[in-house]
Amino acid sequence: GDSVTQMEGPVTLSEEAFLTINCTYTATGYPSLFWYVQYPGEGLQLLLKATKADDKGSNKGFEATYRKETTSFHLEKGSVQVSDSAVYFCALSNSGGYQKVTFGTGTKLQVIP
Amino acid sequence: GAGVSQSPSNKVTEKGKDVELRCDPISGHTALYWYRQRLGQGLEFLIYFQGNSAPDKSGLPSDRFSAERTGESVSTLTIQRTQQEDSAVYLCASTGYNEQFFGPGTRLTVL
């Protein structure tokens, strides 16, 4: 079945550091890939998405590129801020059959001043 | 409303009682999902609805959990004889344009 593996946290970075959160997936067909973010005390929000190979999703300075050859969708940001502290979830939605979304276990990011 | 809504936002109950959680999806979204998120953990899939049928119930943790949906609208998740380990945030999501939209969740606390 479909699965998503993302790096375990917590990840602690200083403000303005470079961020990478690794995500790899296993899926049949041609899934769409997502990053969701959950800020402290808030609900899940879609951060960015990519629907086909080589697409780059971007939002709020975050980027992720759909790499079919390595089945990866790593999240990156060049300069993190304290306000980026949150839990980040990688997910996929398979276009075959019903669009069940499979989530990774989440990576907690803490940015310190 | 424009988004997914859930009620109640918070529910505190005593062990052994039954609870019912409600989800109102975005109008027109045929797919609806229930997830559970325990404190500090990821999302645990419970059940998926397509219209009013549930082709995937594989995530329901026990027969104390059940869910139903009326047409392509409201869904209710029922937990019977609640246990302390049922304490979690229960999230509902509906799908449109290949994207899941989440409700704010119901925080369930079983004393």
PDB file of N, CA and C in Angstrom, chain A residues 4-39:
ATOM      1  N   VAL A   4       4.241   6.970   3.488  1.00  0.00           N
ATOM      2  CA  VAL A   4       5.072   8.173   3.515  1.00  0.00           C
ATOM      3  C   VAL A   4       6.023   8.067   4.700  1.00  0.00           C
ATOM      4  N   THR A   5       7.274   8.316   4.448  1.00  0.00           N
ATOM      5  CA  THR A   5       8.291   8.285   5.504  1.00  0.00           C
ATOM      6  C   THR A   5       8.958   9.645   5.583  1.00  0.00           C
ATOM      7  N   GLN A   6       8.937  10.239   6.736  1.00  0.00           N
ATOM      8  CA  GLN A   6       9.614  11.521   6.892  1.00  0.00           C
ATOM      9  C   GLN A   6      10.541  11.480   8.087  1.00  0.00           C
ATOM     10  N   MET A   7      11.521  12.360   8.059  1.00  0.00           N
ATOM     11  CA  MET A   7      12.534  12.334   9.100  1.00  0.00           C
ATOM     12  C   MET A   7      11.916  12.611  10.457  1.00  0.00           C
ATOM     13  N   GLU A   8      12.457  11.938  11.448  1.00  0.00           N
ATOM     14  CA  GLU A   8      11.930  12.101  12.782  1.00  0.00           C
ATOM     15  C   GLU A   8      12.443  13.398  13.378  1.00  0.00           C
ATOM     16  N   GLY A   9      11.640  13.968  14.230  1.00  0.00           N
ATOM     17  CA  GLY A   9      12.063  15.160  14.931  1.00  0.00           C
ATOM     18  C   GLY A   9      12.355  14.837  16.384  1.00  0.00           C
ATOM     19  N   PRO A  10      12.406  15.842  17.183  1.00  0.00           N
ATOM     20  CA  PRO A  10      12.277  17.230  16.782  1.00  0.00           C
ATOM     21  C   PRO A  10      13.544  17.773  16.132  1.00  0.00           C
ATOM     22  N   VAL A  11      13.346  18.755  15.279  1.00  0.00           N
ATOM     23  CA  VAL A  11      14.443  19.470  14.643  1.00  0.00           C
ATOM     24  C   VAL A  11      14.528  20.848  15.291  1.00  0.00           C
ATOM     25  N   THR A  12      15.700  21.176  15.784  1.00  0.00           N
ATOM     26  CA  THR A  12      15.905  22.478  16.424  1.00  0.00           C
ATOM     27  C   THR A  12      16.927  23.264  15.623  1.00  0.00           C
ATOM     28  N   LEU A  13      16.530  24.456  15.192  1.00  0.00           N
ATOM     29  CA  LEU A  13      17.404  25.304  14.402  1.00  0.00           C
ATOM     30  C   LEU A  13      17.437  26.713  14.980  1.00  0.00           C
ATOM     31  N   SER A  14      18.515  27.397  14.718  1.00  0.00           N
ATOM     32  CA  SER A  14      18.584  28.814  15.062  1.00  0.00           C
ATOM     33  C   SER A  14      17.923  29.633  13.971  1.00  0.00           C
ATOM     34  N   GLU A  15      17.418  30.776  14.344  1.00  0.00           N
ATOM     35  CA  GLU A  15      16.785  31.658  13.366  1.00  0.00           C
ATOM     36  C   GLU A  15      17.756  31.951  12.224  1.00  0.00           C
ATOM     37  N   GLU A  16      17.222  31.989  11.007  1.00  0.00           N
ATOM     38  CA  GLU A  16      17.944  32.244   9.754  1.00  0.00           C
ATOM     39  C   GLU A  16      18.733  31.032   9.260  1.00  0.00           C
ATOM     40  N   ALA A  17      18.643  29.917   9.934  1.00  0.00           N
ATOM     41  CA  ALA A  17      19.305  28.703   9.435  1.00  0.00           C
ATOM     42  C   ALA A  17      18.529  28.116   8.261  1.00  0.00           C
ATOM     43  N   PHE A  18      19.203  27.234   7.515  1.00  0.00           N
ATOM     44  CA  PHE A  18      18.577  26.541   6.386  1.00  0.00           C
ATOM     45  C   PHE A  18      17.872  25.283   6.896  1.00  0.00           C
ATOM     46  N   LEU A  19      16.684  25.063   6.368  1.00  0.00           N
ATOM     47  CA  LEU A  19      15.879  23.933   6.804  1.00  0.00           C
ATOM     48  C   LEU A  19      15.717  22.919   5.683  1.00  0.00           C
ATOM     49  N   THR A  20      15.907  21.646   6.015  1.00  0.00           N
ATOM     50  CA  THR A  20      15.490  20.548   5.148  1.00  0.00           C
ATOM     51  C   THR A  20      14.782  19.528   6.010  1.00  0.00           C
ATOM     52  N   ILE A  21      13.584  19.140   5.604  1.00  0.00           N
ATOM     53  CA  ILE A  21      12.883  18.009   6.219  1.00  0.00           C
ATOM     54  C   ILE A  21      12.665  16.990   5.111  1.00  0.00           C
ATOM     55  N   ASN A  22      13.284  15.826   5.284  1.00  0.00           N
ATOM     56  CA  ASN A  22      13.217  14.801   4.249  1.00  0.00           C
ATOM     57  C   ASN A  22      11.887  14.054   4.253  1.00  0.00           C
ATOM     58  N   CYS A  23      11.427  13.736   3.074  1.00  0.00           N
ATOM     59  CA  CYS A  23      10.209  12.953   2.908  1.00  0.00           C
ATOM     60  C   CYS A  23      10.369  12.046   1.692  1.00  0.00           C
ATOM     61  N   THR A  24      10.130  10.766   1.866  1.00  0.00           N
ATOM     62  CA  THR A  24      10.091   9.837   0.753  1.00  0.00           C
ATOM     63  C   THR A  24       8.767   9.083   0.785  1.00  0.00           C
ATOM     64  N   TYR A  25       8.380   8.547  -0.355  1.00  0.00           N
ATOM     65  CA  TYR A  25       7.078   7.916  -0.426  1.00  0.00           C
ATOM     66  C   TYR A  25       7.141   6.619  -1.222  1.00  0.00           C
ATOM     67  N   THR A  26       6.150   5.800  -1.007  1.00  0.00           N
ATOM     68  CA  THR A  26       5.913   4.594  -1.801  1.00  0.00           C
ATOM     69  C   THR A  26       4.467   4.639  -2.244  1.00  0.00           C
ATOM     70  N   ALA A  27       4.246   4.555  -3.544  1.00  0.00           N
ATOM     71  CA  ALA A  27       2.879   4.624  -4.041  1.00  0.00           C
ATOM     72  C   ALA A  27       2.800   4.000  -5.416  1.00  0.00           C
ATOM     73  N   THR A  28       1.627   3.498  -5.735  1.00  0.00           N
ATOM     74  CA  THR A  28       1.354   3.056  -7.100  1.00  0.00           C
ATOM     75  C   THR A  28       0.817   4.250  -7.880  1.00  0.00           C
ATOM     76  N   GLY A  29       0.934   4.203  -9.178  1.00  0.00           N
ATOM     77  CA  GLY A  29       0.384   5.267 -10.001  1.00  0.00           C
ATOM     78  C   GLY A  29       1.165   6.565  -9.877  1.00  0.00           C
ATOM     79  N   TYR A  30       0.418   7.667  -9.978  1.00  0.00           N
ATOM     80  CA  TYR A  30       1.049   8.985 -10.008  1.00  0.00           C
ATOM     81  C   TYR A  30       0.415   9.874  -8.935  1.00  0.00           C
ATOM     82  N   PRO A  31       0.925   9.775  -7.715  1.00  0.00           N
ATOM     83  CA  PRO A  31       0.280  10.515  -6.620  1.00  0.00           C
ATOM     84  C   PRO A  31       0.555  12.005  -6.677  1.00  0.00           C
ATOM     85  N   SER A  32      -0.300  12.760  -6.024  1.00  0.00           N
ATOM     86  CA  SER A  32      -0.015  14.153  -5.703  1.00  0.00           C
ATOM     87  C   SER A  32       0.642  14.175  -4.325  1.00  0.00           C
ATOM     88  N   LEU A  33       1.513  15.146  -4.119  1.00  0.00           N
ATOM     89  CA  LEU A  33       2.277  15.225  -2.871  1.00  0.00           C
ATOM     90  C   LEU A  33       2.017  16.554  -2.173  1.00  0.00           C
ATOM     91  N   PHE A  34       2.008  16.499  -0.864  1.00  0.00           N
ATOM     92  CA  PHE A  34       1.622  17.664  -0.067  1.00  0.00           C
ATOM     93  C   PHE A  34       2.548  17.819   1.142  1.00  0.00           C
ATOM     94  N   TRP A  35       2.660  19.048   1.591  1.00  0.00           N
ATOM     95  CA  TRP A  35       3.152  19.328   2.930  1.00  0.00           C
ATOM     96  C   TRP A  35       2.062  20.113   3.661  1.00  0.00           C
ATOM     97  N   TYR A  36       1.702  19.598   4.847  1.00  0.00           N
ATOM     98  CA  TYR A  36       0.773  20.276   5.733  1.00  0.00           C
ATOM     99  C   TYR A  36       1.555  20.789   6.945  1.00  0.00           C
ATOM    100  N   VAL A  37       1.045  21.867   7.543  1.00  0.00           N
ATOM    101  CA  VAL A  37       1.684  22.436   8.726  1.00  0.00           C
ATOM    102  C   VAL A  37       0.648  22.581   9.836  1.00  0.00           C
ATOM    103  N   GLN A  38       1.075  22.316  11.045  1.00  0.00           N
ATOM    104  CA  GLN A  38       0.198  22.467  12.210  1.00  0.00           C
ATOM    105  C   GLN A  38       0.930  23.344  13.220  1.00  0.00           C
ATOM    106  N   TYR A  39       0.501  24.600  13.311  1.00  0.00           N
ATOM    107  CA  TYR A  39       1.083  25.515  14.280  1.00  0.00           C
ATOM    108  C   TYR A  39       0.544  25.192  15.678  1.00  0.00           C
TER     109      TYR A  39
END
